Amino acid sequence: MPHQSIHATQLVESLASLKRSKERTVSAALSYVLALKIGARPSFALPRPNLTFGQI
């Protein structure tokens, strides 16, 4: 029995860390898109905010 509870805890922790990293990626992408929309320079700046990925 103790072995199963340890496994469940590890599973929950790994799922939680996966969710956190996914949220970080999504929030970074969202803030980047917002920065492009308002014409601000993103923090990990491309040369010009209106540059599309095809022009790089």
XYZ file of C-alpha atoms in Angstrom:
56
model
C 0.000 0.000 0.000
C 2.650 2.640 0.879
C 4.290 2.064 -2.504
C 1.084 2.970 -4.347
C 0.614 6.207 -2.409
C 4.204 7.243 -3.156
C 3.619 6.553 -6.840
C 0.414 8.598 -6.821
C 2.210 11.513 -5.166
C 4.973 11.428 -7.771
C 2.387 11.328 -10.542
C 0.548 14.338 -9.130
C 3.799 16.278 -8.723
C 4.963 15.556 -12.261
C 1.563 16.542 -13.643
C 1.676 19.768 -11.640
C 5.156 20.660 -12.919
C 4.092 19.853 -16.480
C 1.087 22.128 -16.079
C 3.272 24.933 -14.709
C 5.730 24.775 -17.608
C 2.838 24.679 -20.074
C 1.295 27.744 -18.429
C 4.624 29.583 -18.618
C 4.907 28.826 -22.331
C 1.324 29.887 -23.001
C 1.668 33.110 -21.009
C 4.924 33.954 -22.789
C 3.252 33.406 -26.163
C 0.218 35.465 -25.142
C 2.302 38.369 -23.886
C 4.333 38.260 -27.110
C 1.178 38.376 -29.250
C -0.215 41.217 -27.145
C 3.049 43.113 -27.526
C 2.829 42.721 -31.299
C -0.795 43.869 -31.328
C -0.134 47.059 -29.374
C 3.085 47.676 -31.295
C 5.318 47.425 -28.258
C 8.674 45.742 -28.461
C 8.516 42.256 -26.917
C 10.967 41.595 -24.099
C 12.845 38.993 -26.145
C 12.788 41.538 -28.957
C 12.688 40.858 -32.624
C 14.268 43.764 -34.543
C 10.877 45.311 -35.346
C 7.568 44.499 -33.629
C 5.722 44.316 -36.955
C 8.092 41.675 -38.318
C 6.269 38.489 -39.310
C 7.950 35.117 -39.075
C 8.088 34.850 -42.872
C 10.258 37.984 -43.047
C 12.935 36.845 -40.623
